[in-house]
Coordinates of C-alpha atoms and ligand atoms in Angstrom, one line a residue:
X89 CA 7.0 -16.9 7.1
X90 CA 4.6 -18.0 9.3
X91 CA 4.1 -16.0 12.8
X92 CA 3.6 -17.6 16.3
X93 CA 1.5 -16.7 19.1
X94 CA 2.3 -18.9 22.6
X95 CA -0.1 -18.7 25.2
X96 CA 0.2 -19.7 29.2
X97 CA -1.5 -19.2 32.3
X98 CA -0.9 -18.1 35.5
X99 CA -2.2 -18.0 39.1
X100 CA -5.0 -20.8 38.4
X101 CA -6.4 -22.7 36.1
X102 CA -9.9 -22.7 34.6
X103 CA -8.9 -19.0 33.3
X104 CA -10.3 -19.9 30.0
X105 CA -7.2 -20.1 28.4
X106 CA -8.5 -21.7 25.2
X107 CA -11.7 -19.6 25.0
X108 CA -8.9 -16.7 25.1
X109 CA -7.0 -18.9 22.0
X110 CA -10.3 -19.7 20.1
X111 CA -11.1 -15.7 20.5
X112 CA -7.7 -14.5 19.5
X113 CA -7.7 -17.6 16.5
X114 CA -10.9 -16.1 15.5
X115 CA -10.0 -12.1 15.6
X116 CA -7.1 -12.6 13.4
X117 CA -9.1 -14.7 10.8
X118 CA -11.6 -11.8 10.6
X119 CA -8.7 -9.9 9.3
X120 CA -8.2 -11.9 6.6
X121 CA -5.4 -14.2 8.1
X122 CA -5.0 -17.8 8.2
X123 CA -4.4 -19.3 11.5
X124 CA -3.9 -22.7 12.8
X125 CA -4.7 -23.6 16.6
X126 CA -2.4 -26.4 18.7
X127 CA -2.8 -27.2 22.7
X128 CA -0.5 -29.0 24.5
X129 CA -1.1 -31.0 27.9
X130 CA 1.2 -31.4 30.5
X131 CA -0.5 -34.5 31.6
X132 CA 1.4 -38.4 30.9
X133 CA -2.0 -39.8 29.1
X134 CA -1.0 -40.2 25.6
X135 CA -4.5 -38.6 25.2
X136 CA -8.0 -37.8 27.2
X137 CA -9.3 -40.3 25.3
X138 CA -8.9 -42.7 28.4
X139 CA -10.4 -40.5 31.3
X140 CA -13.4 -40.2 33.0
X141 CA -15.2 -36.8 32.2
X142 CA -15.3 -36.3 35.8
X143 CA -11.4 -35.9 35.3
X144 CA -11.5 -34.0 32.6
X145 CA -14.8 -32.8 31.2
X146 CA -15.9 -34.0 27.4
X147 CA -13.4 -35.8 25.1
X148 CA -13.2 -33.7 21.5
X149 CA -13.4 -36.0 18.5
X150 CA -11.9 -34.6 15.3
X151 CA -12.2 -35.7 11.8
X152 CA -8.9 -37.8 12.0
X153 CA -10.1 -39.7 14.8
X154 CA -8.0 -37.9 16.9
X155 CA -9.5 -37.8 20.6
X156 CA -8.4 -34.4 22.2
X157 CA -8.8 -31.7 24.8
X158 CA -12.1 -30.1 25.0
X159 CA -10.2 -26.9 23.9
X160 CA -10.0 -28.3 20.6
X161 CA -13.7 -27.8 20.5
X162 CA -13.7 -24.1 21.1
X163 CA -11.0 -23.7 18.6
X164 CA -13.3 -25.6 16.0
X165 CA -16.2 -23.3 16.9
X166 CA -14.7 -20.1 17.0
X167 CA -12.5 -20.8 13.3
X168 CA -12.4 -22.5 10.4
X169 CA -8.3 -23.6 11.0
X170 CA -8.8 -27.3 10.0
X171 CA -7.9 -29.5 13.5
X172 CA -6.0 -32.8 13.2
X173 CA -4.2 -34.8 15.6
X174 CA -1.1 -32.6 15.3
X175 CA -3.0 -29.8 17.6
X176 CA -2.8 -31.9 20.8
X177 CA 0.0 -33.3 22.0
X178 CA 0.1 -34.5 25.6
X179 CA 3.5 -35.1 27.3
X180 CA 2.6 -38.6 27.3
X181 CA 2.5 -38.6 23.8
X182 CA 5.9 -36.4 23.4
X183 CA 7.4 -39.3 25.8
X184 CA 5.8 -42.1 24.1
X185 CA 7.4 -40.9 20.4
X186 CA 11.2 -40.1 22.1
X187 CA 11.0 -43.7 23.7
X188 CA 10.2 -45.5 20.4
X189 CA 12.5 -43.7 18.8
X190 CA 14.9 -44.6 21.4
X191 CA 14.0 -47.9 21.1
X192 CA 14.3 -47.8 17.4
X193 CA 18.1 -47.5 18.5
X194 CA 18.8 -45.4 15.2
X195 CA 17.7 -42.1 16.0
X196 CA 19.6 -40.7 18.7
X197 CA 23.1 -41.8 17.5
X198 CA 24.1 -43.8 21.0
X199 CA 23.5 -40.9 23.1
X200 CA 22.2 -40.1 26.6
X201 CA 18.1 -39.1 25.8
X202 CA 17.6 -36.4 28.2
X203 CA 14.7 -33.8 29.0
X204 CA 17.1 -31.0 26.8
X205 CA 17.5 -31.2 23.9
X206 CA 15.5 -34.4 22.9
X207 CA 12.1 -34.0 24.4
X208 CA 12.1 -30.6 23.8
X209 CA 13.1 -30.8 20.5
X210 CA 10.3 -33.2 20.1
X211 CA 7.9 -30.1 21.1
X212 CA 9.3 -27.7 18.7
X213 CA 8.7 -30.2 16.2
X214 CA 5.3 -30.5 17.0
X215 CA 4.8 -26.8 16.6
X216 CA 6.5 -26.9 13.0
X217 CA 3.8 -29.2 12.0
X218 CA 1.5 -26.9 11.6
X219 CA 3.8 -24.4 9.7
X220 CA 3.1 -24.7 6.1
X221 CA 2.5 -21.8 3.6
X222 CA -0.5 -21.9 3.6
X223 CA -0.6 -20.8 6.9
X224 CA 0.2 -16.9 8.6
X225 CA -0.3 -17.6 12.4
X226 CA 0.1 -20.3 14.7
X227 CA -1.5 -20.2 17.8
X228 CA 0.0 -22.7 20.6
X229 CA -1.6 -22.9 24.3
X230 CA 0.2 -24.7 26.8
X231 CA -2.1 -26.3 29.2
X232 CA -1.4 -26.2 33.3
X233 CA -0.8 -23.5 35.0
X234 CA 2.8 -21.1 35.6
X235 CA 4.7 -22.9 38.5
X236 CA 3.4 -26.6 37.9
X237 CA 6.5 -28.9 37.4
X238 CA 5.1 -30.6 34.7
X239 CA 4.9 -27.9 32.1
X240 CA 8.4 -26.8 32.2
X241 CA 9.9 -28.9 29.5
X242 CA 7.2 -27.1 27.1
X243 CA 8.1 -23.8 28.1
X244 CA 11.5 -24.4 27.5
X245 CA 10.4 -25.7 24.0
X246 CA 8.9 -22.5 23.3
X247 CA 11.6 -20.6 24.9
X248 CA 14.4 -22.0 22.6
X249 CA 11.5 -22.2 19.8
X250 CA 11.4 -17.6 20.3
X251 CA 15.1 -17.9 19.3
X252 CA 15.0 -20.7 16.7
X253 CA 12.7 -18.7 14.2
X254 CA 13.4 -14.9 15.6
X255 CA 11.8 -13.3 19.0
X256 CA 10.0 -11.2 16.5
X257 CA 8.4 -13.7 15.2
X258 CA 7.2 -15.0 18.6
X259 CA 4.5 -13.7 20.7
X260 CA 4.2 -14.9 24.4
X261 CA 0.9 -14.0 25.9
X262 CA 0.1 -14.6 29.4
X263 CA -2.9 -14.8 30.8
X264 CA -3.6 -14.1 34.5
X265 CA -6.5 -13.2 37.2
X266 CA -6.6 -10.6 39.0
X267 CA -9.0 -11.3 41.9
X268 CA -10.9 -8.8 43.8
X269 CA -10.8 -8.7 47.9
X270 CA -14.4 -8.2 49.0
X271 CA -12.8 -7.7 52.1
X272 CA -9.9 -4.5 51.0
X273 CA -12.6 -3.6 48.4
X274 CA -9.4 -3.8 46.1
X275 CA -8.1 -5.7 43.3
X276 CA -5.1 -7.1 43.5
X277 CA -2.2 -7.5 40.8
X278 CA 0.4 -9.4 43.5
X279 CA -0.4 -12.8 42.0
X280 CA -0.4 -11.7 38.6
X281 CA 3.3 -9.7 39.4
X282 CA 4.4 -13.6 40.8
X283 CA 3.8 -15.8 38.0
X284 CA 5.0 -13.2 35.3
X285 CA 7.8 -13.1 37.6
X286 CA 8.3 -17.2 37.4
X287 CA 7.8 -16.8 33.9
X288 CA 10.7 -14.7 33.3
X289 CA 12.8 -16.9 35.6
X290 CA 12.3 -19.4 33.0
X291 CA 13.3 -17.2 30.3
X292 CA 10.2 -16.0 28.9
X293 CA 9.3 -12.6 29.0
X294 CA 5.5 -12.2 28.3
X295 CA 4.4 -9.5 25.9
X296 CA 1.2 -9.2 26.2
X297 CA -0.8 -9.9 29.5
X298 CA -4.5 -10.7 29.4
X299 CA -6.0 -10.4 32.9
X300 CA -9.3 -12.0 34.3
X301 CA -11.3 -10.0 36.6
X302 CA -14.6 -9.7 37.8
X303 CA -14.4 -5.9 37.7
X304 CA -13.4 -3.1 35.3
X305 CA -9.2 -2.8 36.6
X306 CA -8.7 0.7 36.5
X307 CA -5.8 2.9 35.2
X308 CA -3.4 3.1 38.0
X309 CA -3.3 -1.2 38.5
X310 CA -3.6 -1.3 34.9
X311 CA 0.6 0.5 35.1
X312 CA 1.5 -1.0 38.7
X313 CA 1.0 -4.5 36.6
X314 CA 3.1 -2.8 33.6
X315 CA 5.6 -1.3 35.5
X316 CA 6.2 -4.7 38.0
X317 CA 5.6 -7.0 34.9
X318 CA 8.1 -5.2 32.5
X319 CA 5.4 -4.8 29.5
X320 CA 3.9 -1.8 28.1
X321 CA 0.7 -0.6 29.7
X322 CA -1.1 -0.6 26.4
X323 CA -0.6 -4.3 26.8
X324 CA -2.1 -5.3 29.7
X325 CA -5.4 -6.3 28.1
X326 CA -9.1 -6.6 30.6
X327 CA -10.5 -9.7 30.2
X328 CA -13.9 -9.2 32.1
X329 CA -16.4 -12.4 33.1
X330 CA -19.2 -11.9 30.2
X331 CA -22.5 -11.9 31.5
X332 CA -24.6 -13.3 28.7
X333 CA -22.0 -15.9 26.8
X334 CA -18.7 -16.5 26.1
X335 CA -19.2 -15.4 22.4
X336 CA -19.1 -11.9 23.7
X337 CA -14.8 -12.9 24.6
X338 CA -13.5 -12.0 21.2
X339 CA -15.4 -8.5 21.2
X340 CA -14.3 -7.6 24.8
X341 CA -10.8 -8.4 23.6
X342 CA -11.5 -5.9 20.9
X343 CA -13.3 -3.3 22.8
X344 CA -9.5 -3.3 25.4
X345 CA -7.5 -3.3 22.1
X346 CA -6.3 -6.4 21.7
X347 CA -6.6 -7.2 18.0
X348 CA -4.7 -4.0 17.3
X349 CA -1.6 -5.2 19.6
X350 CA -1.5 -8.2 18.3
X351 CA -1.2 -6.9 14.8
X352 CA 1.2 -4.3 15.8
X353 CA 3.3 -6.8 17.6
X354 CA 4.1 -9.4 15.3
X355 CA 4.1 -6.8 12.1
X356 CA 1.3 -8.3 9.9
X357 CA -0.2 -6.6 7.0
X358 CA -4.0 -7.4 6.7
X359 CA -6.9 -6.3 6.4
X360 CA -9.8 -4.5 8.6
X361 CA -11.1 -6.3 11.4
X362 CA -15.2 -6.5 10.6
X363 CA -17.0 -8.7 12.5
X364 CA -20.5 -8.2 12.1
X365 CA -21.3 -11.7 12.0
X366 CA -20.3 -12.0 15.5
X367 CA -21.6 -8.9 17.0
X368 CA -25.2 -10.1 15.6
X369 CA -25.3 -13.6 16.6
X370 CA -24.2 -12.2 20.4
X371 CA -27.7 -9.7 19.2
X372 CA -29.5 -12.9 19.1
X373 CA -27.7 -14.5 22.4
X374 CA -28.6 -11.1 24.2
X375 CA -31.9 -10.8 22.9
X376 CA -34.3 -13.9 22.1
X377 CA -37.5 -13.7 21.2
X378 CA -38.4 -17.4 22.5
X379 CA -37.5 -19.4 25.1
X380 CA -37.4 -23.2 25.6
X381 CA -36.7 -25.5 27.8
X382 CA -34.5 -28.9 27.0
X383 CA -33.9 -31.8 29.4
X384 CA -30.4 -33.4 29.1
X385 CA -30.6 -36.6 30.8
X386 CA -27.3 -38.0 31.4
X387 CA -25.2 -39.7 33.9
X388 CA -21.9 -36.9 34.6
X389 CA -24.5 -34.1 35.2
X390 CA -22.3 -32.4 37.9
X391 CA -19.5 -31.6 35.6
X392 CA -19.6 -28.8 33.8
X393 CA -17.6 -29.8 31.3
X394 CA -18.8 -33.2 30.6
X395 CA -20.9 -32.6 27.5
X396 CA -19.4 -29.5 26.9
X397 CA -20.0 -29.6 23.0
X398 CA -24.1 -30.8 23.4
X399 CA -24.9 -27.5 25.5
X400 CA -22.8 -25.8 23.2
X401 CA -25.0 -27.0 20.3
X402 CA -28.3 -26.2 21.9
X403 CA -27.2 -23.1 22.7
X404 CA -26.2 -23.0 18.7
X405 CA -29.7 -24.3 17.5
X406 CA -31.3 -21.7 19.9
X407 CA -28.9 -19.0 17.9
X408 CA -30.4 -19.9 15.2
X409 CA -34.3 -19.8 16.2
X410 CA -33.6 -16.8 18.1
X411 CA -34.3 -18.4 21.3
X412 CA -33.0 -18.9 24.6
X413 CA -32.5 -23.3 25.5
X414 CA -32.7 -23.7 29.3
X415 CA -31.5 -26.8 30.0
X416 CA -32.4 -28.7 32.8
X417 CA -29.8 -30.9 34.1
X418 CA -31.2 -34.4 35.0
X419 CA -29.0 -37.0 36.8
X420 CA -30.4 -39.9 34.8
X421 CA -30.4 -42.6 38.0
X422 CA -33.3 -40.4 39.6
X423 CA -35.3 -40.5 36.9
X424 CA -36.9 -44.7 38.0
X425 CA -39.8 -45.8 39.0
X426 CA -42.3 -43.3 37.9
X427 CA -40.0 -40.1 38.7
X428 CA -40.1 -39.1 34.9
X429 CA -43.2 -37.2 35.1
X430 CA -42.0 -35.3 38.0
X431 CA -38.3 -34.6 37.3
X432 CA -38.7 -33.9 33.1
X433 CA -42.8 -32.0 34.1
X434 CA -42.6 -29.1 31.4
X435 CA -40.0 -29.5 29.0
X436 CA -40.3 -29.1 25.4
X437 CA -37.6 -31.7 24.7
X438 CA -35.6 -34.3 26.3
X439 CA -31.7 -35.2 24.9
X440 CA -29.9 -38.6 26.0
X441 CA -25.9 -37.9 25.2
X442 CA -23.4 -40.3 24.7
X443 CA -21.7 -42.1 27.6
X444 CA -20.0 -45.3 28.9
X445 CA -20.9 -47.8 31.5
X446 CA -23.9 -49.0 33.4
X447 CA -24.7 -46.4 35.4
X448 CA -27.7 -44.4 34.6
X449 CA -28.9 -46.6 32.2
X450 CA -32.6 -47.7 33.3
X451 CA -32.9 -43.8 33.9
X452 CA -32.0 -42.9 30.5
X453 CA -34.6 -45.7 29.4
X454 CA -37.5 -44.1 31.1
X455 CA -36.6 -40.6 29.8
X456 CA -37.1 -42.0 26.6
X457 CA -40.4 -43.8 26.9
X458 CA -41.8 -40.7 28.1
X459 CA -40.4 -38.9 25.4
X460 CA -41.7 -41.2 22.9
X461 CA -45.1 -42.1 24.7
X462 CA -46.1 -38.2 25.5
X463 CA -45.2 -36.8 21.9
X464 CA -41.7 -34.8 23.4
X465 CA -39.5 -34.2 21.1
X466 CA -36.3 -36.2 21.2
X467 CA -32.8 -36.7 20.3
X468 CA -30.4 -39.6 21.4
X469 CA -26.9 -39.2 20.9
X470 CA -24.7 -42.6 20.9
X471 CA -25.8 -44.1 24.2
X472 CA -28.7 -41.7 23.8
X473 CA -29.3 -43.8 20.6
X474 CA -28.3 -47.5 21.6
X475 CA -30.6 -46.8 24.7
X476 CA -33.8 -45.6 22.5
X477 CA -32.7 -48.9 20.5
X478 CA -33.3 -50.8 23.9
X479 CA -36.5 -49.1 25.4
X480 CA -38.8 -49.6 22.0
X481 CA -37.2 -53.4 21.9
X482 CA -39.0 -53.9 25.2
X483 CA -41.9 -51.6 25.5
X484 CA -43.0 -52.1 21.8
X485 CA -41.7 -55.2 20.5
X486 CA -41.7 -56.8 23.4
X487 CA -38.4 -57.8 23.8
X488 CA -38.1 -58.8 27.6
X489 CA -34.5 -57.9 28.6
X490 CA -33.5 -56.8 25.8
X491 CA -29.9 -54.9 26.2
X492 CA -26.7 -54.0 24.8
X493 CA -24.6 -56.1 25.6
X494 CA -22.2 -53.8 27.1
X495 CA -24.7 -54.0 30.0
X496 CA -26.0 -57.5 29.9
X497 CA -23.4 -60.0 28.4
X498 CA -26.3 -62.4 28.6
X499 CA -29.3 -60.3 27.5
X500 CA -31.8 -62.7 24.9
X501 CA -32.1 -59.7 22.7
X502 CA -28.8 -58.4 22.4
X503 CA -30.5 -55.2 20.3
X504 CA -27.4 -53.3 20.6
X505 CA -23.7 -55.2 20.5
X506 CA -20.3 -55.1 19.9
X507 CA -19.4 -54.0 16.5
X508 CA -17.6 -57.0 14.5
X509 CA -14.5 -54.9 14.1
X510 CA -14.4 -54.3 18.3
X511 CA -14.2 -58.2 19.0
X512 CA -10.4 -58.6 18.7
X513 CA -9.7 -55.7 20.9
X514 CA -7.9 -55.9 23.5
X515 CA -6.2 -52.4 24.3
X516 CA -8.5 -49.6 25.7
X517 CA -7.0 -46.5 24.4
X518 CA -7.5 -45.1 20.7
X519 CA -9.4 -48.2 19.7
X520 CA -12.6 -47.7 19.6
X521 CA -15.0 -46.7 16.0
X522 CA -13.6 -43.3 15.8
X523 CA -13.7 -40.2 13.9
X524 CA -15.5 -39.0 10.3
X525 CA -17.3 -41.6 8.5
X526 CA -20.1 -41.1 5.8
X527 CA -23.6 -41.5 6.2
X528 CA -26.6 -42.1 3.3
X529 CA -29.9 -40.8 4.4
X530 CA -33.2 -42.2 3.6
X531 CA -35.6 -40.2 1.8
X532 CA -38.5 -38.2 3.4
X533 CA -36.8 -38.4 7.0
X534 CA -36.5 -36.2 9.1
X535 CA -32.8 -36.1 8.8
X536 CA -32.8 -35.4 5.1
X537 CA -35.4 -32.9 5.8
X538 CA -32.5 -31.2 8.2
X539 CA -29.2 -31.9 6.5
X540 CA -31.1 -31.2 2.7
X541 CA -28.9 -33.5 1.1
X542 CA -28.3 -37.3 0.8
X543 CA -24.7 -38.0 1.7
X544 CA -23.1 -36.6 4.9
X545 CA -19.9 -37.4 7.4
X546 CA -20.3 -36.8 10.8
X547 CA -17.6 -38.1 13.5
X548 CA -17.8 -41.0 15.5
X549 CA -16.8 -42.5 19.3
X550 CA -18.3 -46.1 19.8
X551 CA -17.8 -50.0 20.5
X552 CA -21.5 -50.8 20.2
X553 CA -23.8 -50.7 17.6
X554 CA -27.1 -51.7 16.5
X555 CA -27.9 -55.0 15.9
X556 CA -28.9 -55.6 11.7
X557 CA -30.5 -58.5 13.2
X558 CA -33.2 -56.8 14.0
X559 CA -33.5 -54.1 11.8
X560 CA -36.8 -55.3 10.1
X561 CA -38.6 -56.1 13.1
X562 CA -37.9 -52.9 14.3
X563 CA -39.2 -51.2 10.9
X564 CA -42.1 -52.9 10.9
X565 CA -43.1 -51.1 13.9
X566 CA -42.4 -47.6 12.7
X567 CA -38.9 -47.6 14.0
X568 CA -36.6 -46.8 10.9
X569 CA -33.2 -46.5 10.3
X570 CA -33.0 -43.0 8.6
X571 CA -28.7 -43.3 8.1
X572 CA -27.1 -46.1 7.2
X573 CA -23.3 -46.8 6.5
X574 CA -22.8 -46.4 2.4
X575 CA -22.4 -50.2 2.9
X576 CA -25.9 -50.5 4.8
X577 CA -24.7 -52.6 6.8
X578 CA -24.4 -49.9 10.2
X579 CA -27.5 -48.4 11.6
X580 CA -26.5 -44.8 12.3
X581 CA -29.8 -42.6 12.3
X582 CA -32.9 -44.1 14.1
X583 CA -36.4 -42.2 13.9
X584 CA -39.6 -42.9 15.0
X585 CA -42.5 -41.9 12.4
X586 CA -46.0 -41.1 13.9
X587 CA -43.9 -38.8 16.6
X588 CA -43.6 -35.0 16.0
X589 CA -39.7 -35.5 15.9
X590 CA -37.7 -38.6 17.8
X591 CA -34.8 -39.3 16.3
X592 CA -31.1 -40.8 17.3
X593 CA -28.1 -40.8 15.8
X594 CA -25.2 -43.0 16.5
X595 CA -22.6 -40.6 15.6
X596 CA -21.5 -37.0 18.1
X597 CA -23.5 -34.2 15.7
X598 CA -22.4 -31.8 18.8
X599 CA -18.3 -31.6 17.3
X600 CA -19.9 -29.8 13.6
X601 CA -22.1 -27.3 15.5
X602 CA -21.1 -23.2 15.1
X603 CA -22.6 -20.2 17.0
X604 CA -22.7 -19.2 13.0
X605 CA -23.7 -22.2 11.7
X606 CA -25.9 -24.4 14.4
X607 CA -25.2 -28.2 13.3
X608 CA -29.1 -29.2 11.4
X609 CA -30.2 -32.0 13.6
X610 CA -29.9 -29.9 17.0
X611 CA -31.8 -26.8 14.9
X612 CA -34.2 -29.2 13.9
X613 CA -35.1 -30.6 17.9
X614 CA -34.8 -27.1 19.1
X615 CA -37.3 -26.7 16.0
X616 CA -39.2 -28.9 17.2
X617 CA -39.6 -27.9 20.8
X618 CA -40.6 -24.8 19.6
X619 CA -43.3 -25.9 17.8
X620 CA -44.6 -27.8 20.5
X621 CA -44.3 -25.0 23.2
Ligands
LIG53 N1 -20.8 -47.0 25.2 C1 -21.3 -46.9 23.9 C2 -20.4 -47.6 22.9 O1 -19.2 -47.7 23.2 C3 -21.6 -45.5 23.5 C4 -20.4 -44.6 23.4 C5 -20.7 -43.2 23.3 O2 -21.8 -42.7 23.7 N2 -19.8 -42.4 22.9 O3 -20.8 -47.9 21.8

């Protein structure tokens, strides 16, 4: 039977919540387990899929096409629990399936639908989903923060789920902040003792407390949280801010004995914890023996969170070479009218990730021709791609005007349009080209030369493509399309040959890149900007 490990937060938000799931998902696979990783989001979007990353930081693409919480993507990097569209459920998506089946007018049997028991019911069942027997843990975070209105109807889920399958089945972890007052010189457990407290008013009585803090919490406020919480001192767990990088969470968590509660706590046999692997790739975070320096030129550069998965990768790929990637954050619209050579000056690479809209666009462009024209290495991800697509139409085969014609509707070199299967659609959300699809690389390319093999799937978010149209004039000039679709008829690797290594991809490489097992193509540029430092 499988076991189940909920996990909520309290006092704020940003606590790394599913940094602490992807750590917890990852300790209990290095024992041997199998574990499966879930988020839900209070919010009424039936999925991120429709915000701006200003909202809400990156949008995760998963095999399935699913388009999820940026959590996903720390749960996909710090396990191998196979992600599908059952791990994120939003309450708009809960709602959406209660009203059609409402409106199905078969399912509920002429009654009133209310919040208990028929949306919450709907939860539960979202959490059996991943319940199979193939499967020993379940880990489920639920997003938002202890207090917020919207989350209750998915603590009550898990509340009735504890006494559905067995309270000792059930693990609620909570995790918490405990801020230090520069001012008192103290820390202080108050607002951790509050939302434990609202937590139990709701009828869930945490087990286990993790607690952020910026310093060690010593013994004494370690038992006043204990004592006022009504859990066990041994589990009040330090969660301390990592200096380095966040792949040092799961070996904190160790070092303050959480592996061993967990264990303890919901009775499983397995094996020794060994992870090595970890512990030497953090080696390599703590101690490079290179250094490099990346330019991400993008347009949501403010954000932290909005191309969460491409610094993750470069930090990946700089695993892998030993080396530390600084990137330098470049707000693509300043980068006109000669300002390349000032703003991207001494960088070994440039990057151009994916995006939407107009905004940024003539920036990215310039990036790119002084990537290509000054021998930089680059690599174009989705816009990054459609815009390389757009600066060698002008500057090389000169294409005046040439666009996509997601920016210029009238453009005489529409290099980059709207893929066939786009043009009859008319609703925004879940539509566009999304998720795995396979990918035959050309021979003697630099992508072959990185993936070493012919065939590969890599996962997709796009309207616009290349235009075939084109294709030949472009080859003719060096340009080359290094990936096509198994049908050939969808350009999804660009290179440029007689460049030490330029190459785009229309697909989102950064959702398949591990801290133990960088994704090949962003190895490969950080490769290459090595070589050329
Ligand atoms: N806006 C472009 C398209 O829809 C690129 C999308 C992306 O970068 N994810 O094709």
């Amino acid at each position: 039977m499988a076991k189940h490990i909920f996990v909520t937060g309290g006092v704020v938000s940003s606590l790394g919540k599913g940094l602490t799931c992807a750590s917890i998902g990852m300790l209990l696979e290095h024992r041997g387990l199998r574990v499966r990783l879930q988020k839900f989001d209070p919010y009424i979007n039936v999925d991120p899929g429709t915000m701006s990353p200003y909202q809400h930081g990156e949008v995760y693409v998963l095999d399935d096409g699913a388009e999820t919480d940026l959590d996903l993507g720390h749960y996909e990097r710090f396990t191998q629990a196979p992600l599908t569209r059952d791990c994120n459920y939003t309450t708009g998506q809960i709602y959406l399936s209660v009203i059609q089946k409402e409106r199905a007018g078969i399912h509920y049997e002429g009654r009133t639908v209310q919040v208990i028991p028929h949306v919450t019911d709907e939860i539960k069942a979202a959490v059996l989903k991943l319940v199979n027997d193939d499967v020993d843990v379940v880990i489920t975070e639920i997003g938002g923060t202890i207090g917020d209105i919207e989350s209750l109807p998915f603590l009550e889920a898990i509340r009735q789920f504890a006494l559905d399958v067995g309270r000792e089945n059930c693990l609620f972890i909570h995790l918490t902040l405990v801020p230090y007052l520069k001012a008192a010189a103290e820390l202080k457990t108050k607002p951790t003792q509050h939302s434990v407290s609202a937590l139990r008013q709701i009828g869930i009585q945490p087990d286990l407390l993790i607690c952020r803090t910026e310093h060690p919490i010593p013994n004494d406020e370690k038992e006043k949280i204990a004592l006022f919480c009504n859990v066990e001192k041994k589990a009040v767990i330090e969660e301390r801010d990592k200096e380095f990088s966040i792949y040092e969470v799961p070996l904190s968590l160790v070092n303050n004995g959480l592996d061993e509660m967990l264990v303890k706590r919901l009775g499983l046999k397995t094996g020794s914890l060994d992870i090595s692997d970890w512990r030497d790739l953090v080696d390599r975070v703590k101690n490079p023996a290179h250094e490099v320096r990346i330019a991400v030129v993008g347009k949501y550069m403010k954000h932290r969170d909005a191309y969460k998965s491409v610094y993750e990768s470069l930090d990946h790929a700089g695993i892998a070479h030993r080396t530390r990637v600084v990137v330098h954050r470049v707000e693509a619209e300043n980068v006109t009218n000669g300002a390349a050579a000032s703003l991207l000056a001494g960088v070994d690479g440039i990057l151009v990730p994916g995006g939407f809209g107009m905004r940024g666009i003539e920036g990215k462009i310039e990036a790119i021709r002084y990537a290509r024209t000054r021998q930089i290495p680059f690599f174009g991800i989705c816009l990054g791609m459609q815009c390389a697509v757009v600066e060698f139409a002008r500057d090389v085969l000169g294409m005046e005007g040439a666009n996509s014609t997601e920016f210029d509707r009238e453009t005489p070199y529409p290099v980059i349009s709207l893929m066939e299967e786009q043009e009859a659609v008319e609703q925004r959300g879940g539509t566009m080209r999304l998720g795995s699809w396979e990918c035959l690389l050309a021979p003697d390319s630099l992508a072959r030369k990185a993936y070493g093999k012919e065939q590969i799937r890599e996962r997709h978010r796009h309207r616009y493509e290349f235009n075939d149209v084109y294709r030949a004039q472009f080859e003719e000039q060096g340009f080359v399309a290094s990936g096509v679709s198994p049908d050939g008829t969808l350009v999804e690797i660009v290179e440029l040959t007689g460049h030490p290594w330029f190459l785009a991809v229309q697909f989102h490489p950064e959702f398949k890149s591990k801290p133990t097992g960088a994704h090949p193509l962003f190895r490969d540029f950080i490769g290459a900007a090595l070589a050329r430092r």
